Amino acid sequence: METISSPADLRGRVRPALQAGKTIGFVPTMGALHEGHASLIRRARTENDLLVVSVFVNPAQFGPTEDLDRYPRDVPRDTALCEREKVDLLFLPRVADIYPPGFDTFVAPGRAAEGLCGASRPDLFRGAATVVLKLFNIVSPTRAYFGEKDYQQLAVIRQMATDLDLDVEIVPCPTVREADGLAMSSRKALLSPGGREAAAVLSRALREIARTRANGERRVSALRERGLAVLGAEPAFTPEYLEIRDAGTLDPIETCDRPAVALVAGRIGSVRLIDNVRLPCD
Ligand code: PAF
């Protein structure tokens, strides 16, 4: 595996593979890699000739009062994981490589970025879409892999790829969970042992919604009530939202008469966690 920090060097390293007609798989990350990232990397490894992983904690997707400084970073561990998973190129740009002085152009995502996480984190999707577009332009991937845990981010990236005619296949990958259902996430490292235990409430609430839906309940208000009751029973958890939306457009719905998704976000102490579950249509 080669580690590269300059965008020009990365481009130069990918160019011969592209010219030889090889496929490039790309997994963009903010590091603190876990089993969820490893599953994306493994899939990308099997589906492409050359595999590029980026680790870049993107300041543009954090608001001024958010946890940029606290966001977990562990480059030696990330490097070891990438070596183990047979990554070809590990791209570790510095902030000045991605946002040089004078940088002044951002992607403005539309409706997919409104509400849900976009309501409390107004910079999130503008920053994430901008860096993903920049990374795509540097890496020229054939396929790029994103976790379904960040469901709204995936919707924003898909919409951007369609709207801006990006020549890349966006590959969604299932959420990887721990034994108690907690979705793998980098921020989990910030939880205290008690907080870690409490964090299972997100997936418990989503499971309750999925179970109620599977038993025939279609009213979104009734499904939300069941989920909120589970969340309310965990005093350490402060809910931000629990919503059930159209699975494709993320538009609000009143009845589950089409494929839907239940999405939850909230805090344990100062650690923000999100999760979601698909609700199939019967
Ligand atoms: O999901 C993430 O880790 C980030 O939002 C991404 C896609 C790497 C952009 O910074």
PDB file of C-alpha atoms in Angstrom, residues 25-234:
ATOM      1  CA  GLY A  25     -12.938   1.657  -6.309  1.00  0.00           C
ATOM      2  CA  PHE A  26     -13.086   4.513  -3.807  1.00  0.00           C
ATOM      3  CA  VAL A  27     -14.068   4.616  -0.131  1.00  0.00           C
ATOM      4  CA  PRO A  28     -14.076   8.191   1.239  1.00  0.00           C
ATOM      5  CA  THR A  29     -13.849   8.338   5.043  1.00  0.00           C
ATOM      6  CA  MET A  30     -13.087  10.679   7.908  1.00  0.00           C
ATOM      7  CA  GLY A  31     -10.930   8.012   9.555  1.00  0.00           C
ATOM      8  CA  ALA A  32     -11.242   6.390  12.992  1.00  0.00           C
ATOM      9  CA  LEU A  33     -11.997   3.372  10.825  1.00  0.00           C
ATOM     10  CA  HIS A  34     -14.183   0.591  12.222  1.00  0.00           C
ATOM     11  CA  GLU A  35     -15.824  -2.594  11.037  1.00  0.00           C
ATOM     12  CA  GLY A  36     -18.416  -0.568   9.088  1.00  0.00           C
ATOM     13  CA  HIS A  37     -15.653   1.040   7.005  1.00  0.00           C
ATOM     14  CA  ALA A  38     -13.899  -2.334   6.702  1.00  0.00           C
ATOM     15  CA  SER A  39     -17.047  -3.811   5.137  1.00  0.00           C
ATOM     16  CA  LEU A  40     -17.112  -1.024   2.501  1.00  0.00           C
ATOM     17  CA  ILE A  41     -13.406  -1.504   1.818  1.00  0.00           C
ATOM     18  CA  ARG A  42     -13.798  -5.289   1.454  1.00  0.00           C
ATOM     19  CA  ARG A  43     -16.657  -4.901  -0.974  1.00  0.00           C
ATOM     20  CA  ALA A  44     -14.766  -2.283  -2.989  1.00  0.00           C
ATOM     21  CA  ARG A  45     -11.720  -4.595  -3.014  1.00  0.00           C
ATOM     22  CA  THR A  46     -13.678  -7.438  -4.610  1.00  0.00           C
ATOM     23  CA  GLU A  47     -15.350  -5.206  -7.227  1.00  0.00           C
ATOM     24  CA  ASN A  48     -12.423  -3.128  -8.547  1.00  0.00           C
ATOM     25  CA  ASP A  49      -8.886  -3.390  -9.876  1.00  0.00           C
ATOM     26  CA  LEU A  50      -7.418  -0.456  -7.942  1.00  0.00           C
ATOM     27  CA  LEU A  51      -8.671   0.492  -4.479  1.00  0.00           C
ATOM     28  CA  VAL A  52      -8.323   3.991  -3.021  1.00  0.00           C
ATOM     29  CA  VAL A  53      -9.357   4.943   0.538  1.00  0.00           C
ATOM     30  CA  SER A  54      -9.254   8.552   1.716  1.00  0.00           C
ATOM     31  CA  VAL A  55      -8.985   9.665   5.339  1.00  0.00           C
ATOM     32  CA  PHE A  56      -9.793  13.350   5.731  1.00  0.00           C
ATOM     33  CA  VAL A  57     -11.609  14.989   8.641  1.00  0.00           C
ATOM     34  CA  ASN A  58     -13.411  17.584   6.575  1.00  0.00           C
ATOM     35  CA  PRO A  59     -13.675  20.911   8.435  1.00  0.00           C
ATOM     36  CA  ALA A  60     -16.264  22.200   5.945  1.00  0.00           C
ATOM     37  CA  GLN A  61     -18.917  19.794   7.233  1.00  0.00           C
ATOM     38  CA  PHE A  62     -18.620  20.863  10.882  1.00  0.00           C
ATOM     39  CA  GLY A  63     -20.374  23.951  12.235  1.00  0.00           C
ATOM     40  CA  PRO A  64     -18.477  26.399  14.477  1.00  0.00           C
ATOM     41  CA  THR A  65     -19.896  24.829  17.664  1.00  0.00           C
ATOM     42  CA  GLU A  66     -19.570  21.203  16.529  1.00  0.00           C
ATOM     43  CA  ASP A  67     -17.030  18.513  17.419  1.00  0.00           C
ATOM     44  CA  LEU A  68     -14.317  19.023  14.747  1.00  0.00           C
ATOM     45  CA  ASP A  69     -11.510  19.212  17.328  1.00  0.00           C
ATOM     46  CA  ARG A  70     -12.861  16.283  19.282  1.00  0.00           C
ATOM     47  CA  TYR A  71     -13.574  14.080  16.263  1.00  0.00           C
ATOM     48  CA  PRO A  72     -11.591  10.843  16.826  1.00  0.00           C
ATOM     49  CA  ARG A  73      -8.364  10.546  14.815  1.00  0.00           C
ATOM     50  CA  ASP A  74      -6.001   7.570  14.700  1.00  0.00           C
ATOM     51  CA  VAL A  75      -3.951   7.516  11.511  1.00  0.00           C
ATOM     52  CA  PRO A  76      -1.628   4.628  12.555  1.00  0.00           C
ATOM     53  CA  ARG A  77      -4.625   2.387  13.290  1.00  0.00           C
ATOM     54  CA  ASP A  78      -6.380   3.475  10.080  1.00  0.00           C
ATOM     55  CA  THR A  79      -3.211   2.750   8.101  1.00  0.00           C
ATOM     56  CA  ALA A  80      -2.946  -0.732   9.640  1.00  0.00           C
ATOM     57  CA  LEU A  81      -6.581  -1.503   8.822  1.00  0.00           C
ATOM     58  CA  CYS A  82      -6.116  -0.362   5.222  1.00  0.00           C
ATOM     59  CA  GLU A  83      -2.945  -2.492   4.886  1.00  0.00           C
ATOM     60  CA  ARG A  84      -4.839  -5.474   6.237  1.00  0.00           C
ATOM     61  CA  GLU A  85      -7.713  -4.966   3.801  1.00  0.00           C
ATOM     62  CA  LYS A  86      -5.295  -4.721   0.859  1.00  0.00           C
ATOM     63  CA  VAL A  87      -5.971  -1.117  -0.048  1.00  0.00           C
ATOM     64  CA  ASP A  88      -3.688   0.044  -2.897  1.00  0.00           C
ATOM     65  CA  LEU A  89      -3.625   3.798  -2.223  1.00  0.00           C
ATOM     66  CA  LEU A  90      -4.345   5.523   1.079  1.00  0.00           C
ATOM     67  CA  PHE A  91      -5.028   9.213   0.448  1.00  0.00           C
ATOM     68  CA  LEU A  92      -4.304  11.381   3.502  1.00  0.00           C
ATOM     69  CA  PRO A  93      -4.546  14.993   2.320  1.00  0.00           C
ATOM     70  CA  ARG A  94      -3.908  17.935   4.640  1.00  0.00           C
ATOM     71  CA  VAL A  95      -6.549  20.622   5.058  1.00  0.00           C
ATOM     72  CA  ALA A  96      -4.500  23.009   2.874  1.00  0.00           C
ATOM     73  CA  ASP A  97      -4.396  20.396   0.080  1.00  0.00           C
ATOM     74  CA  ILE A  98      -8.184  20.345  -0.102  1.00  0.00           C
ATOM     75  CA  TYR A  99      -8.956  23.936   0.906  1.00  0.00           C
ATOM     76  CA  PRO A 100      -5.978  26.056  -0.204  1.00  0.00           C
ATOM     77  CA  PRO A 101      -6.013  29.763   0.618  1.00  0.00           C
ATOM     78  CA  GLY A 102      -8.633  31.491  -1.516  1.00  0.00           C
ATOM     79  CA  PHE A 103     -10.884  28.420  -1.783  1.00  0.00           C
ATOM     80  CA  ASP A 104     -14.370  29.820  -2.349  1.00  0.00           C
ATOM     81  CA  THR A 105     -16.658  27.371  -4.184  1.00  0.00           C
ATOM     82  CA  PHE A 106     -19.164  25.024  -2.530  1.00  0.00           C
ATOM     83  CA  VAL A 107     -21.818  22.571  -3.691  1.00  0.00           C
ATOM     84  CA  ALA A 108     -25.330  23.652  -2.638  1.00  0.00           C
ATOM     85  CA  PRO A 109     -27.392  20.472  -2.138  1.00  0.00           C
ATOM     86  CA  GLY A 110     -31.158  20.850  -2.540  1.00  0.00           C
ATOM     87  CA  ARG A 111     -34.169  19.211  -0.906  1.00  0.00           C
ATOM     88  CA  ALA A 112     -32.414  16.006   0.144  1.00  0.00           C
ATOM     89  CA  ALA A 113     -30.343  18.087   2.561  1.00  0.00           C
ATOM     90  CA  GLU A 114     -33.334  19.820   4.179  1.00  0.00           C
ATOM     91  CA  GLY A 115     -34.650  18.740   7.580  1.00  0.00           C
ATOM     92  CA  LEU A 116     -33.448  15.701   9.554  1.00  0.00           C
ATOM     93  CA  CYS A 117     -29.673  16.182  10.151  1.00  0.00           C
ATOM     94  CA  GLY A 118     -29.687  19.241   7.885  1.00  0.00           C
ATOM     95  CA  ALA A 119     -31.968  21.056  10.359  1.00  0.00           C
ATOM     96  CA  SER A 120     -29.508  21.017  13.265  1.00  0.00           C
ATOM     97  CA  ARG A 121     -26.293  20.842  11.185  1.00  0.00           C
ATOM     98  CA  PRO A 122     -26.727  23.401   8.402  1.00  0.00           C
ATOM     99  CA  ASP A 123     -23.103  23.055   7.178  1.00  0.00           C
ATOM    100  CA  LEU A 124     -23.073  19.268   7.085  1.00  0.00           C
ATOM    101  CA  PHE A 125     -24.278  18.396   3.599  1.00  0.00           C
ATOM    102  CA  ARG A 126     -22.864  21.468   1.846  1.00  0.00           C
ATOM    103  CA  GLY A 127     -19.451  20.525   3.257  1.00  0.00           C
ATOM    104  CA  ALA A 128     -19.805  16.779   2.682  1.00  0.00           C
ATOM    105  CA  ALA A 129     -21.023  17.180  -0.928  1.00  0.00           C
ATOM    106  CA  THR A 130     -18.232  19.661  -1.669  1.00  0.00           C
ATOM    107  CA  VAL A 131     -15.454  17.443  -0.360  1.00  0.00           C
ATOM    108  CA  VAL A 132     -16.909  14.326  -1.999  1.00  0.00           C
ATOM    109  CA  LEU A 133     -17.040  16.116  -5.366  1.00  0.00           C
ATOM    110  CA  LYS A 134     -13.443  17.292  -4.916  1.00  0.00           C
ATOM    111  CA  LEU A 135     -12.316  13.788  -3.942  1.00  0.00           C
ATOM    112  CA  PHE A 136     -14.138  12.310  -6.946  1.00  0.00           C
ATOM    113  CA  ASN A 137     -12.300  14.777  -9.199  1.00  0.00           C
ATOM    114  CA  ILE A 138      -8.960  13.775  -7.681  1.00  0.00           C
ATOM    115  CA  VAL A 139      -9.535   9.997  -7.570  1.00  0.00           C
ATOM    116  CA  SER A 140     -11.710   9.526 -10.731  1.00  0.00           C
ATOM    117  CA  PRO A 141     -13.454   6.487  -9.228  1.00  0.00           C
ATOM    118  CA  THR A 142     -15.483   4.016 -11.254  1.00  0.00           C
ATOM    119  CA  ARG A 143     -17.428   3.160  -8.078  1.00  0.00           C
ATOM    120  CA  ALA A 144     -17.660   4.951  -4.728  1.00  0.00           C
ATOM    121  CA  TYR A 145     -18.934   3.216  -1.595  1.00  0.00           C
ATOM    122  CA  PHE A 146     -21.085   4.860   1.099  1.00  0.00           C
ATOM    123  CA  GLY A 147     -22.674   3.398   4.227  1.00  0.00           C
ATOM    124  CA  GLU A 148     -26.464   3.394   4.555  1.00  0.00           C
ATOM    125  CA  LYS A 149     -26.029   4.447   8.173  1.00  0.00           C
ATOM    126  CA  ASP A 150     -25.620   7.990   6.860  1.00  0.00           C
ATOM    127  CA  TYR A 151     -28.865   7.649   4.933  1.00  0.00           C
ATOM    128  CA  GLN A 152     -29.453  11.333   4.262  1.00  0.00           C
ATOM    129  CA  GLN A 153     -25.831  11.842   3.192  1.00  0.00           C
ATOM    130  CA  LEU A 154     -26.231   8.965   0.731  1.00  0.00           C
ATOM    131  CA  ALA A 155     -29.383  10.637  -0.683  1.00  0.00           C
ATOM    132  CA  VAL A 156     -27.516  13.954  -1.051  1.00  0.00           C
ATOM    133  CA  ILE A 157     -24.538  12.296  -2.796  1.00  0.00           C
ATOM    134  CA  ARG A 158     -26.774  10.303  -5.143  1.00  0.00           C
ATOM    135  CA  GLN A 159     -28.702  13.429  -6.078  1.00  0.00           C
ATOM    136  CA  MET A 160     -25.446  15.311  -6.667  1.00  0.00           C
ATOM    137  CA  ALA A 161     -24.093  12.494  -8.865  1.00  0.00           C
ATOM    138  CA  THR A 162     -27.275  12.558 -10.961  1.00  0.00           C
ATOM    139  CA  ASP A 163     -27.672  16.329 -11.147  1.00  0.00           C
ATOM    140  CA  LEU A 164     -24.017  17.074 -11.920  1.00  0.00           C
ATOM    141  CA  ASP A 165     -23.594  14.151 -14.381  1.00  0.00           C
ATOM    142  CA  LEU A 166     -20.828  12.556 -12.347  1.00  0.00           C
ATOM    143  CA  ASP A 167     -19.402   9.498 -14.084  1.00  0.00           C
ATOM    144  CA  VAL A 168     -19.291   7.330 -10.976  1.00  0.00           C
ATOM    145  CA  GLU A 169     -21.472   4.540  -9.622  1.00  0.00           C
ATOM    146  CA  ILE A 170     -22.615   5.302  -6.078  1.00  0.00           C
ATOM    147  CA  VAL A 171     -22.730   1.988  -4.193  1.00  0.00           C
ATOM    148  CA  PRO A 172     -24.799   1.931  -0.967  1.00  0.00           C
ATOM    149  CA  CYS A 173     -23.619  -0.571   1.656  1.00  0.00           C
ATOM    150  CA  PRO A 174     -25.613  -1.980   4.605  1.00  0.00           C
ATOM    151  CA  THR A 175     -25.039  -0.709   8.143  1.00  0.00           C
ATOM    152  CA  VAL A 176     -22.796  -2.924  10.269  1.00  0.00           C
ATOM    153  CA  ARG A 177     -24.036  -3.372  13.849  1.00  0.00           C
ATOM    154  CA  GLU A 178     -22.637  -4.526  17.161  1.00  0.00           C
ATOM    155  CA  ALA A 179     -24.216  -7.450  19.021  1.00  0.00           C
ATOM    156  CA  ASP A 180     -26.744  -5.193  20.820  1.00  0.00           C
ATOM    157  CA  GLY A 181     -27.761  -3.511  17.569  1.00  0.00           C
ATOM    158  CA  LEU A 182     -25.716  -0.291  17.886  1.00  0.00           C
ATOM    159  CA  ALA A 183     -24.698   0.898  14.424  1.00  0.00           C
ATOM    160  CA  MET A 184     -20.912   1.132  14.082  1.00  0.00           C
ATOM    161  CA  SER A 185     -19.754   4.745  14.094  1.00  0.00           C
ATOM    162  CA  SER A 186     -16.519   6.647  14.667  1.00  0.00           C
ATOM    163  CA  ARG A 187     -18.156   8.846  17.330  1.00  0.00           C
ATOM    164  CA  LYS A 188     -18.879   5.746  19.409  1.00  0.00           C
ATOM    165  CA  ALA A 189     -15.262   6.026  20.587  1.00  0.00           C
ATOM    166  CA  LEU A 190     -16.269   9.213  22.457  1.00  0.00           C
ATOM    167  CA  LEU A 191     -18.914   7.452  24.598  1.00  0.00           C
ATOM    168  CA  SER A 192     -18.337   6.564  28.259  1.00  0.00           C
ATOM    169  CA  PRO A 193     -19.017   2.901  29.173  1.00  0.00           C
ATOM    170  CA  GLY A 194     -22.456   3.925  30.528  1.00  0.00           C
ATOM    171  CA  GLY A 195     -23.141   5.999  27.423  1.00  0.00           C
ATOM    172  CA  ARG A 196     -22.135   3.084  25.218  1.00  0.00           C
ATOM    173  CA  GLU A 197     -24.736   0.911  26.943  1.00  0.00           C
ATOM    174  CA  ALA A 198     -27.417   3.592  26.625  1.00  0.00           C
ATOM    175  CA  ALA A 199     -26.616   4.073  22.918  1.00  0.00           C
ATOM    176  CA  ALA A 200     -28.324   0.781  22.061  1.00  0.00           C
ATOM    177  CA  VAL A 201     -31.620   2.637  22.521  1.00  0.00           C
ATOM    178  CA  LEU A 202     -31.478   4.022  18.964  1.00  0.00           C
ATOM    179  CA  SER A 203     -31.535   0.617  17.306  1.00  0.00           C
ATOM    180  CA  ARG A 204     -34.035  -0.666  19.901  1.00  0.00           C
ATOM    181  CA  ALA A 205     -36.462   2.111  18.963  1.00  0.00           C
ATOM    182  CA  LEU A 206     -35.980   1.424  15.254  1.00  0.00           C
ATOM    183  CA  ARG A 207     -36.509  -2.309  15.775  1.00  0.00           C
ATOM    184  CA  GLU A 208     -39.752  -1.564  17.629  1.00  0.00           C
ATOM    185  CA  ILE A 209     -40.938   0.549  14.693  1.00  0.00           C
ATOM    186  CA  ALA A 210     -39.972  -2.175  12.193  1.00  0.00           C
ATOM    187  CA  ARG A 211     -41.730  -4.831  14.277  1.00  0.00           C
ATOM    188  CA  THR A 212     -44.891  -2.723  14.587  1.00  0.00           C
ATOM    189  CA  ARG A 213     -44.824  -2.044  10.850  1.00  0.00           C
ATOM    190  CA  ALA A 214     -44.349  -5.782  10.115  1.00  0.00           C
ATOM    191  CA  ASN A 215     -47.425  -6.449  12.257  1.00  0.00           C
ATOM    192  CA  GLY A 216     -49.478  -4.330   9.865  1.00  0.00           C
ATOM    193  CA  GLU A 217     -49.416  -0.786  11.326  1.00  0.00           C
ATOM    194  CA  ARG A 218     -49.123   1.725   8.459  1.00  0.00           C
ATOM    195  CA  ARG A 219     -49.882   5.038  10.232  1.00  0.00           C
ATOM    196  CA  VAL A 220     -46.693   7.041  10.617  1.00  0.00           C
ATOM    197  CA  SER A 221     -48.019   8.778  13.759  1.00  0.00           C
ATOM    198  CA  ALA A 222     -48.618   5.410  15.472  1.00  0.00           C
ATOM    199  CA  LEU A 223     -45.236   4.058  14.392  1.00  0.00           C
ATOM    200  CA  ARG A 224     -43.457   7.182  15.668  1.00  0.00           C
ATOM    201  CA  GLU A 225     -45.265   6.941  18.998  1.00  0.00           C
ATOM    202  CA  ARG A 226     -43.948   3.414  19.496  1.00  0.00           C
ATOM    203  CA  GLY A 227     -40.406   4.490  18.715  1.00  0.00           C
ATOM    204  CA  LEU A 228     -40.621   7.583  20.915  1.00  0.00           C
ATOM    205  CA  ALA A 229     -41.848   5.469  23.836  1.00  0.00           C
ATOM    206  CA  VAL A 230     -38.695   3.319  23.586  1.00  0.00           C
ATOM    207  CA  LEU A 231     -36.450   6.401  23.343  1.00  0.00           C
ATOM    208  CA  GLY A 232     -38.245   8.037  26.277  1.00  0.00           C
ATOM    209  CA  ALA A 233     -37.438   5.077  28.512  1.00  0.00           C
ATOM    210  CA  GLU A 234     -33.678   5.809  28.248  1.00  0.00           C
TER     211      GLU A 234
END
